Tab-separated table of C-alpha atoms and ligand atoms in Angstrom:
chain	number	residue	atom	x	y	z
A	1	UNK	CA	113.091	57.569	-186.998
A	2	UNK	CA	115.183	60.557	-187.363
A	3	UNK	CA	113.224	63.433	-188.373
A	4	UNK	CA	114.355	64.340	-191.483
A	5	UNK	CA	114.340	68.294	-193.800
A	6	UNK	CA	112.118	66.716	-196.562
A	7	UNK	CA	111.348	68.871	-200.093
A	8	UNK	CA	109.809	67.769	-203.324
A	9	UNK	CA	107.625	69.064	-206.336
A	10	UNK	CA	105.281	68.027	-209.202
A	11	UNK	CA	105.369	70.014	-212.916
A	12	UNK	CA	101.867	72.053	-213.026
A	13	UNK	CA	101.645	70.588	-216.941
A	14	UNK	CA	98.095	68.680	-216.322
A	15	UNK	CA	96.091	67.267	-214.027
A	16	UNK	CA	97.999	64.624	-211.392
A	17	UNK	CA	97.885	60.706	-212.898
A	18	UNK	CA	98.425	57.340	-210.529
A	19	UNK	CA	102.123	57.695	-211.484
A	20	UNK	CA	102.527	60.990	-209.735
A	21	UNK	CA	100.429	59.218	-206.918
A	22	UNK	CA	102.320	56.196	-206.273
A	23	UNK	CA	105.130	57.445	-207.315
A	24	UNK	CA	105.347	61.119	-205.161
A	25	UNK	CA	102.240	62.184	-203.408
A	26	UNK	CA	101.424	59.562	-201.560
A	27	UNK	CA	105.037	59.513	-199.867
A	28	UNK	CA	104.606	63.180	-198.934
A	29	UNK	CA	101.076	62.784	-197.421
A	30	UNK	CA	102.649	59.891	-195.109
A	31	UNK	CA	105.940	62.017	-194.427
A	32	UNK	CA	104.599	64.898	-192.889
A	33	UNK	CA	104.015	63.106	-190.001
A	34	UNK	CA	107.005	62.253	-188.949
A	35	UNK	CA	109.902	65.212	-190.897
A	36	UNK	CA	109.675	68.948	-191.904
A	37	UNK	CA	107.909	68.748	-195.248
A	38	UNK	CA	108.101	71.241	-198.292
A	39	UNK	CA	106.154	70.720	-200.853
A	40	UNK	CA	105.813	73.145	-204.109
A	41	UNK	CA	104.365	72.994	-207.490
A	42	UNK	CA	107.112	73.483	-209.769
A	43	UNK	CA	105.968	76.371	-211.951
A	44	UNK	CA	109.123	77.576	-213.003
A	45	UNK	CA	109.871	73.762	-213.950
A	46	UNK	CA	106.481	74.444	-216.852
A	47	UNK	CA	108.252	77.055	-218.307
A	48	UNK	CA	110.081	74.650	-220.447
A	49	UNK	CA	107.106	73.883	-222.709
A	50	UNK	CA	106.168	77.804	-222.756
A	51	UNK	CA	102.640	77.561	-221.068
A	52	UNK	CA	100.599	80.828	-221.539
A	53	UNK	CA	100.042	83.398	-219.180
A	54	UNK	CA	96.489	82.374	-219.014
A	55	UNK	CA	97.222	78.658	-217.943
A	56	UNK	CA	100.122	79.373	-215.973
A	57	UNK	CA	98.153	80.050	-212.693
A	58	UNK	CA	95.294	78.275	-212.876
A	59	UNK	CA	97.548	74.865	-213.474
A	60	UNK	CA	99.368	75.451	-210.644
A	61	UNK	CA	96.536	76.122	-208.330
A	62	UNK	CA	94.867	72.584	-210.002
A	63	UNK	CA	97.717	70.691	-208.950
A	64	UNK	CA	97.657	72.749	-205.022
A	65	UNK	CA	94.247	71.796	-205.187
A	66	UNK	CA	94.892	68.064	-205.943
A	67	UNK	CA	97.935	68.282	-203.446
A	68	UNK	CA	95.500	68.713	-200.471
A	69	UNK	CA	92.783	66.340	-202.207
A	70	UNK	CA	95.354	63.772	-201.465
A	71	UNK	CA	95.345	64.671	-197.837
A	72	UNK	CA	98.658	67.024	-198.158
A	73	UNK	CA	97.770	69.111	-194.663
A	74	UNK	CA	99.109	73.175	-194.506
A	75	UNK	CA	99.564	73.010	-190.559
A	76	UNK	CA	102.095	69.959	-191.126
A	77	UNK	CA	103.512	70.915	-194.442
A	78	UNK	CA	104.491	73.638	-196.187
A	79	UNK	CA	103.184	73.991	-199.166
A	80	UNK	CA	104.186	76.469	-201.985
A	81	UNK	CA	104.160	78.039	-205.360
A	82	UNK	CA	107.992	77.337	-206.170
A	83	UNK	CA	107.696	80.761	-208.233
A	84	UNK	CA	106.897	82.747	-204.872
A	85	UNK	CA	110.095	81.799	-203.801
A	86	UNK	CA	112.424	83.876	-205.955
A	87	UNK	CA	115.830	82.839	-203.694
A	88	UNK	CA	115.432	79.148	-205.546
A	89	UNK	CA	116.851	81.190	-208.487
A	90	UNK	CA	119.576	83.092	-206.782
A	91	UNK	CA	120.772	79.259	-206.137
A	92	UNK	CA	120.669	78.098	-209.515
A	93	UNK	CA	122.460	81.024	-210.604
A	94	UNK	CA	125.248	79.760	-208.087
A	95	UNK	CA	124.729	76.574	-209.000
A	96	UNK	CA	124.942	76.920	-212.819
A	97	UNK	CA	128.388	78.159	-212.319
A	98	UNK	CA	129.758	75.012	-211.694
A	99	UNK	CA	127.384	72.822	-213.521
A	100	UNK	CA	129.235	71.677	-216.667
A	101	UNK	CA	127.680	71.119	-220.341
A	102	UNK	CA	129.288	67.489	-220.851
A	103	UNK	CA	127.075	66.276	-217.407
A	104	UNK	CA	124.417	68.529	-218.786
A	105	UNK	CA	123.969	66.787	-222.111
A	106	UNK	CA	124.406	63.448	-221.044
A	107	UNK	CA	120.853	63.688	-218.636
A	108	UNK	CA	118.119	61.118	-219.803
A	109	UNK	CA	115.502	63.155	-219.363
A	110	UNK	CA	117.405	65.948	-221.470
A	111	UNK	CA	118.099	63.421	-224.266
A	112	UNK	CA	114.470	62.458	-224.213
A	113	UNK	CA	113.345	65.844	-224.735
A	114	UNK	CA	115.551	66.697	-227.768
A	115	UNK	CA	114.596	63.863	-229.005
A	116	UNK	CA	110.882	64.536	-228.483
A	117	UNK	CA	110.786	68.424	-229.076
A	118	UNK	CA	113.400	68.836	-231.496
A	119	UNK	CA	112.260	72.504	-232.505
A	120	UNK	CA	112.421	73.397	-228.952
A	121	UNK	CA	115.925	72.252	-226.605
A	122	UNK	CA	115.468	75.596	-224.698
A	123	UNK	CA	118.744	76.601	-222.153
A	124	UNK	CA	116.228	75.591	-219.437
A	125	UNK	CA	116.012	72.304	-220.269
A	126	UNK	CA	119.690	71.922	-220.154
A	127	UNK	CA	120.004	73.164	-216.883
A	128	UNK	CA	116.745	71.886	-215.539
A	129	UNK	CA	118.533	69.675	-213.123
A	130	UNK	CA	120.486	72.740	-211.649
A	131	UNK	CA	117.045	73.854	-211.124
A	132	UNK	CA	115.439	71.088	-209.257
A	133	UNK	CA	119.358	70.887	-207.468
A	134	UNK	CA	118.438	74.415	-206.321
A	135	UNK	CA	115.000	73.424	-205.140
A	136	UNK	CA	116.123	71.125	-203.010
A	137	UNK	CA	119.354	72.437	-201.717
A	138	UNK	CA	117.505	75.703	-200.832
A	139	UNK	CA	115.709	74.071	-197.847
A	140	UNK	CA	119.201	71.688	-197.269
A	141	UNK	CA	116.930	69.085	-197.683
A	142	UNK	CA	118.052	65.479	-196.740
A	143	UNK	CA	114.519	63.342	-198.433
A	144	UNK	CA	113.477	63.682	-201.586
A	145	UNK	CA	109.965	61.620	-202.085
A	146	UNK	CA	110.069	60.952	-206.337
A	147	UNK	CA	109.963	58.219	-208.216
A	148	UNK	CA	111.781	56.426	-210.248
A	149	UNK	CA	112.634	58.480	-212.779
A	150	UNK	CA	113.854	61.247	-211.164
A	151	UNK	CA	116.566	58.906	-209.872
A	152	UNK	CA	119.320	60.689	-211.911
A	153	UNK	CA	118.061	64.164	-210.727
A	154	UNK	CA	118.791	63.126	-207.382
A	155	UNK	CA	122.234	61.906	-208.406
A	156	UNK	CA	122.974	65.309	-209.870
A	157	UNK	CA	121.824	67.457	-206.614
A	158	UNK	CA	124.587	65.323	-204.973
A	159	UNK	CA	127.043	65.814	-207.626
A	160	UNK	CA	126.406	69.721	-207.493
A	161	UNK	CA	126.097	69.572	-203.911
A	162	UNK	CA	129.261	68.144	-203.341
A	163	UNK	CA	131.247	70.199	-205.318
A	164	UNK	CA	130.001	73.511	-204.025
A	165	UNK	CA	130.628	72.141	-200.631
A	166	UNK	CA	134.463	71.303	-201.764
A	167	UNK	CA	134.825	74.440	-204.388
A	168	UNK	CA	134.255	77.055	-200.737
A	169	UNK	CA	135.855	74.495	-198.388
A	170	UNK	CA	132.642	74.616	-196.397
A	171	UNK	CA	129.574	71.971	-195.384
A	172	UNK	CA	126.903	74.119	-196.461
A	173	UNK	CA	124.622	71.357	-198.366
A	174	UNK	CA	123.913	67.746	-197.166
A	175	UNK	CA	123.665	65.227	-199.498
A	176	UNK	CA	120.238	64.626	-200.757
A	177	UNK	CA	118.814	60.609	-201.022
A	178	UNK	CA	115.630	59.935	-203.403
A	179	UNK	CA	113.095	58.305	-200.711
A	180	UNK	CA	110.506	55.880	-200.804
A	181	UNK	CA	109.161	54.176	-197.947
A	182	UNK	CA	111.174	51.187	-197.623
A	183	UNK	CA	110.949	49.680	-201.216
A	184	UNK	CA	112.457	50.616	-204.248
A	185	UNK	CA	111.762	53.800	-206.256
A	186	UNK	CA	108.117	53.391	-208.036
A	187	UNK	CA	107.653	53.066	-211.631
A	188	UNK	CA	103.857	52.880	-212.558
A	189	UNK	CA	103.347	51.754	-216.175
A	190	UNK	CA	100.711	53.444	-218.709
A	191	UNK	CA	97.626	51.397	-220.623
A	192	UNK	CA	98.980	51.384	-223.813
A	193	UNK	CA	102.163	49.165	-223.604
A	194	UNK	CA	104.520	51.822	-222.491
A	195	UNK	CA	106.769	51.369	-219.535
A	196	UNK	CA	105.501	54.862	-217.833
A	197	UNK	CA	102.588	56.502	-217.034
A	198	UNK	CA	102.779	59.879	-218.243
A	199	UNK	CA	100.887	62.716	-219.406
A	200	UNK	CA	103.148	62.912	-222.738
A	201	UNK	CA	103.002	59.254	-223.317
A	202	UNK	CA	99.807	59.485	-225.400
A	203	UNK	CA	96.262	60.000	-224.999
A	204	UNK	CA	94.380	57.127	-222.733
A	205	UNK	CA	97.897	56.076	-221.511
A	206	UNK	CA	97.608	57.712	-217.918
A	207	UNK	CA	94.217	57.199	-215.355
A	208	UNK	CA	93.990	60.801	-213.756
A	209	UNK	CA	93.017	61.562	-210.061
A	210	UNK	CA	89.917	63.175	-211.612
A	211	UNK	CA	88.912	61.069	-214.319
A	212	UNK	CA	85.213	60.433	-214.268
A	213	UNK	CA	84.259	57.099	-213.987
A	214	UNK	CA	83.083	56.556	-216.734
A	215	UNK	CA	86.309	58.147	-218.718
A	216	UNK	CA	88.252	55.327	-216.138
A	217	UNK	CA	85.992	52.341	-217.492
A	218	UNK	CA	86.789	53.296	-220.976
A	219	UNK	CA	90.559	53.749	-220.657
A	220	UNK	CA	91.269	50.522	-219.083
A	221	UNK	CA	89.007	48.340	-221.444
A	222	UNK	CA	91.234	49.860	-224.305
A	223	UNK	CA	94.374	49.016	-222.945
A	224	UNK	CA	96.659	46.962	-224.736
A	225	UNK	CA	96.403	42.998	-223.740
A	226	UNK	CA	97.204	40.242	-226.119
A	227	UNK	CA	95.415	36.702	-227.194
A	228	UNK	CA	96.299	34.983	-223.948
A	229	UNK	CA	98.840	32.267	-222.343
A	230	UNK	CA	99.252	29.115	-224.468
A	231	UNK	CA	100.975	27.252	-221.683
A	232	UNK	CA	100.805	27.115	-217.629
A	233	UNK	CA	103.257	29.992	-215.835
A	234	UNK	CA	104.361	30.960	-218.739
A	235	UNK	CA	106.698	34.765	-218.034
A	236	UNK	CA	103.483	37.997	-218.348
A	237	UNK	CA	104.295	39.998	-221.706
A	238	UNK	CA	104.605	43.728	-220.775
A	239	UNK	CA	101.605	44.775	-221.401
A	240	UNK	CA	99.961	42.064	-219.270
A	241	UNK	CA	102.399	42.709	-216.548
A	242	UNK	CA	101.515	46.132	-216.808
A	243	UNK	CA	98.256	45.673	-215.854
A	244	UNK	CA	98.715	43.266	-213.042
A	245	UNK	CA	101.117	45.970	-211.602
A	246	UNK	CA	98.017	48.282	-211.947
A	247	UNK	CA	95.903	46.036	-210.167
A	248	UNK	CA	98.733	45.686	-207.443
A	249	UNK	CA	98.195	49.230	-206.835
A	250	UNK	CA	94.573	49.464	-206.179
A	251	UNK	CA	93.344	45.884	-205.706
A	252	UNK	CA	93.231	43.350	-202.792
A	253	UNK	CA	95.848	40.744	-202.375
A	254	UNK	CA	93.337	38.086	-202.902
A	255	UNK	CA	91.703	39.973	-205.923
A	256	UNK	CA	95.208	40.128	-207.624
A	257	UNK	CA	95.502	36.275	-206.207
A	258	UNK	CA	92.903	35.340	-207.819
A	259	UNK	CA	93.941	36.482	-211.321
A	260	UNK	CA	97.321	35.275	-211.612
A	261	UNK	CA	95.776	31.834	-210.862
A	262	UNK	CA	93.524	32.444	-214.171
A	263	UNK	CA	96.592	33.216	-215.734
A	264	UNK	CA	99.063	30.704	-214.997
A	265	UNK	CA	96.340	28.056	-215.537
A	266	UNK	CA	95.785	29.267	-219.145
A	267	UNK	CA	92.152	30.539	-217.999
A	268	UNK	CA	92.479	34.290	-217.592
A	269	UNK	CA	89.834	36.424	-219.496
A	270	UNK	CA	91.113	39.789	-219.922
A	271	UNK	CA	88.269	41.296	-220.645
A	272	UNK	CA	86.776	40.605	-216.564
A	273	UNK	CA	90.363	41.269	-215.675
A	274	UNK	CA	89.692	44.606	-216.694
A	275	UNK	CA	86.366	45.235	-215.304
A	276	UNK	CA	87.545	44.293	-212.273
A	277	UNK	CA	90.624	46.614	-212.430
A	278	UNK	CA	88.546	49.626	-213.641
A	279	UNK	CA	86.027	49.068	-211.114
A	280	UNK	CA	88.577	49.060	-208.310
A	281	UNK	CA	90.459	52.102	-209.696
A	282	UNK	CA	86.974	54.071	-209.838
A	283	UNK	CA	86.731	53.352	-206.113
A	284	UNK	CA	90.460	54.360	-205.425
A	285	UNK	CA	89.872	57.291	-206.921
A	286	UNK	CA	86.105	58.331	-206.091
A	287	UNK	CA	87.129	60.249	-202.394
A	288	UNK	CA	89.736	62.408	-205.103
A	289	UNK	CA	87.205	63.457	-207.301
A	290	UNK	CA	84.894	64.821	-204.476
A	291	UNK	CA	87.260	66.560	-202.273
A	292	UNK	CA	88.992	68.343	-205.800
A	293	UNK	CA	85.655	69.357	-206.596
A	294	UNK	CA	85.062	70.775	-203.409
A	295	UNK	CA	88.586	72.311	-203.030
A	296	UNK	CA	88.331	73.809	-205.758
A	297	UNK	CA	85.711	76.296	-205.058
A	298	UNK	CA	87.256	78.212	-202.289
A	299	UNK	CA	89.696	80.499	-203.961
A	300	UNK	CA	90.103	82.118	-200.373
A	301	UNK	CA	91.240	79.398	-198.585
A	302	UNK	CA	93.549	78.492	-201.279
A	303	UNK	CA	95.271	81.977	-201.710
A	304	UNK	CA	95.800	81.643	-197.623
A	305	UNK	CA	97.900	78.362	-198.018
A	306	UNK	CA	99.737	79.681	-200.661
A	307	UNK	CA	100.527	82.797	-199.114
A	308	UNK	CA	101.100	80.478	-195.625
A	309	UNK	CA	103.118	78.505	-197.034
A	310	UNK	CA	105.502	81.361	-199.116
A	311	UNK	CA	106.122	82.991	-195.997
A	312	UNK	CA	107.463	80.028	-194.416
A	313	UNK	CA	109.072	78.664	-197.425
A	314	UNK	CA	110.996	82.358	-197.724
A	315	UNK	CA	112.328	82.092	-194.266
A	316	UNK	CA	114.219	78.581	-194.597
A	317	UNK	CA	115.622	79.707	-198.209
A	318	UNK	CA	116.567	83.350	-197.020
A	319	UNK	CA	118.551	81.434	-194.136
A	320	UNK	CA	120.482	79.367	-196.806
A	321	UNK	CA	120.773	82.124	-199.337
A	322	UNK	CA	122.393	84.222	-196.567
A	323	UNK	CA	125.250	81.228	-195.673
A	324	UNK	CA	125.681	80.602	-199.290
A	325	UNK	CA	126.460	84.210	-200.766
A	326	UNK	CA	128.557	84.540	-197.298
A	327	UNK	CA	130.170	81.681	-198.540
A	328	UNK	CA	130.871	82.805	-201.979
A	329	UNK	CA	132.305	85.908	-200.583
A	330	UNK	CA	129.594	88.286	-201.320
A	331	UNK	CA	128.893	91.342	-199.101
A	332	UNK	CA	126.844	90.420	-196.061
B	401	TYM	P1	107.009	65.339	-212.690
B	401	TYM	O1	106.139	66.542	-212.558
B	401	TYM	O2	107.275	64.794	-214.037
B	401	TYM	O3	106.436	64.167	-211.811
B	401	TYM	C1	106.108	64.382	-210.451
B	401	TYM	C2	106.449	63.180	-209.618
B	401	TYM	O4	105.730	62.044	-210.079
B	401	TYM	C3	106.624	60.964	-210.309
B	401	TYM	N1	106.135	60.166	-211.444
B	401	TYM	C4	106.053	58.840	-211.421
B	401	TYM	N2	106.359	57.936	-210.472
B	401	TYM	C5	106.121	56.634	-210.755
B	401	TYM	N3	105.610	56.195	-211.934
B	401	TYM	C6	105.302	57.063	-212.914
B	401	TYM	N4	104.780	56.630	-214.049
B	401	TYM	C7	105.518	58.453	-212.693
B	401	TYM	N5	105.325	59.572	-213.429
B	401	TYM	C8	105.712	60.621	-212.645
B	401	TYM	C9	107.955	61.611	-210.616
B	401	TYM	O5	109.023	60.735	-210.345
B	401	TYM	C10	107.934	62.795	-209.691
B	401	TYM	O6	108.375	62.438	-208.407
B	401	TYM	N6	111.517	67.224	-211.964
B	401	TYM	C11	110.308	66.842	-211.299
B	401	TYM	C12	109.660	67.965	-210.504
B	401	TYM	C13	110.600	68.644	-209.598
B	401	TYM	C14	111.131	68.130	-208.373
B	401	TYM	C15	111.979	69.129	-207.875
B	401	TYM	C16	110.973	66.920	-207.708
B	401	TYM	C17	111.115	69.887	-209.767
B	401	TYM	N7	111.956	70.185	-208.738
B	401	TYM	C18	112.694	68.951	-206.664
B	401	TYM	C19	111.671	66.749	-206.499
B	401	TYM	C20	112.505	67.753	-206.006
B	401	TYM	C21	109.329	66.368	-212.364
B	401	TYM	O7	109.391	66.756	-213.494
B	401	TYM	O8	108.371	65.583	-211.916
């Protein structure tokens, strides 16, 4: 395989959920094998809900901490604060110029957000694809490991990408792809009915990397489920389907096997369905729990990746920063 300039981020607005797993992490642990890796928590990004100066750090380091929990290695990655690397924000400045409000205002996640924080549709918001654009263009990244709902995103970076490239006559950016090894871009549902796990989607909707067990047990056996199928192989309602896509995630084959028999011959009991799903998502998540806990205590070793990882960071984005403003026609 081609080795490939890979970059991608998670939101420091909560601890990480099976969504962000599936959907992110887990594709940047297995990439930085085998590409040049840079990974940041995207704490400018968590301006947009106006954290306090108090929380703004110490969610960050939580998710850097759950970043190498998951195996996410500083000698093969780089891994960084994105607001240690001030140059990201020289690019969106560049590439807010040419970023147009019609394409602005007709983003999905924008519309969502108006629709879900009317009192606050903040400039940053508007832009915040520009913004994640700029993340990724600033290491002329070619891999972008997100899931599916950052699909658009992606579609934007190229969009902005492209034009700057045609606007200065030049090739400065590649194009960008979303990436996920060889399937389609993930989508992990929530507990309560909802297509998406999320941490806005409502409380006991999302299983977290650090949930306690016993916090696990009790989310699942609330989930959503309904009185059962009345006929053999009759189509899963969502909710159901939701949780078999769960169990996909952290079950055996024959496990899952074994309940999609009980359901297509009219025998399923959800209620061992989802002892058996909370049971095997306490395992998946068990090695998590300990290595976060332990992680977590060594504020020295932490600072050192960060610091690690913003001096390598800097030196890829002061390299494009240079060709782009030489580009523009700025004074070298
Ligand atoms: P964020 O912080 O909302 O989510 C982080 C990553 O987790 C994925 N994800 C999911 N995947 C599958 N199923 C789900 N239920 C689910 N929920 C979340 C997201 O697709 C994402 O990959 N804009 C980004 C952060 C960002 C970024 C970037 C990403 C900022 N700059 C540059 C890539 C490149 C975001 O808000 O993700």
């Amino acid at each position: 395989m081609k080795r490939e300039i890979v970059c991608s981020g998670i939101r420091p607005t909560g601890n990480l959920h099976l969504g962000n797993y599936f959907g992110a992490l887990r594709n940047f642990v297995k990439m930085q094998d085998e590409h040049d890796c840079y990974f940041f928590v995207a704490d400018y990004h968590s301006l947009t809900t106006h954290p306090t100066p108090g929380d703004l750090y110490s969610n960050a380091r939580q998710i850097l901490v759950q970043y190498l929990a998951a195996g996410l290695d500083p000698e093969k990655s780089t891994i960084y604060l994105q607001s240690d690397l001030p140059e990201t924000i020289e690019l969106y400045l560049f590439l807010n110029m040419n970023a147009y409000l019609g394409e602005l205002e007709r983003v999905t996640s924008f519309k969502d957000k108006v629709r879900q924080q009317p009192n606050n549709v903040n400039a940053g918001l508007l832009t915040y694809p520009t913004l994640m654009a700029a993340d990724i263009l600033i290491h002329k990244a070619t891999r972008v490991p997100v899931g599916k709902d950052q699909e658009q995103h992606l579609e934007m970076t190229r969009t902005f990408a492209q034009r700057f490239n045609s606007m200065y006559q030049s090739e400065v950016f590649p194009l960008p792809q979303a990436f996920n090894y060889g399937h389609e871009l993930v989508k992990i549902p929530g507990l309560n009915g909802s297509g998406k796990m999320g941490k806005s989607e409502g409380e006991g909707n999302a299983i977290f990397l650090n949930d306690e067990p016993s916090v696990i047990r009790k989310k699942i056996m609330k989930a959503k489920t309904d009185s059962g199928p009345t006929e053999p192989n009759q189509p899963k309602p969502v909710e159901i389907d939701n949780l078999f896509t769960l169990m996909r995630v952290v079950s055996t084959d024959e496990t899952v096997r074994h309940f999609e028999e009980l359901y297509n011959s009219c025998q399923i009991r959800y209620g061992d369905m989802k002892k058996q799903l909370a049971e095997d998502m306490v395992a998946f998540t068990e090695p998590f729990r300990q290595r976060i806990a332990e992680l977590s205590a060594d504020e020295e070793a932490l600072r050192r990746i960060m610091d690690r990882g913003k001096e390598r960071a800097h030196e890829s984005a002061r390299r494009t920063i240079d060709e782009v403003r030489h580009v523009i026609g700025y004074r070298n």
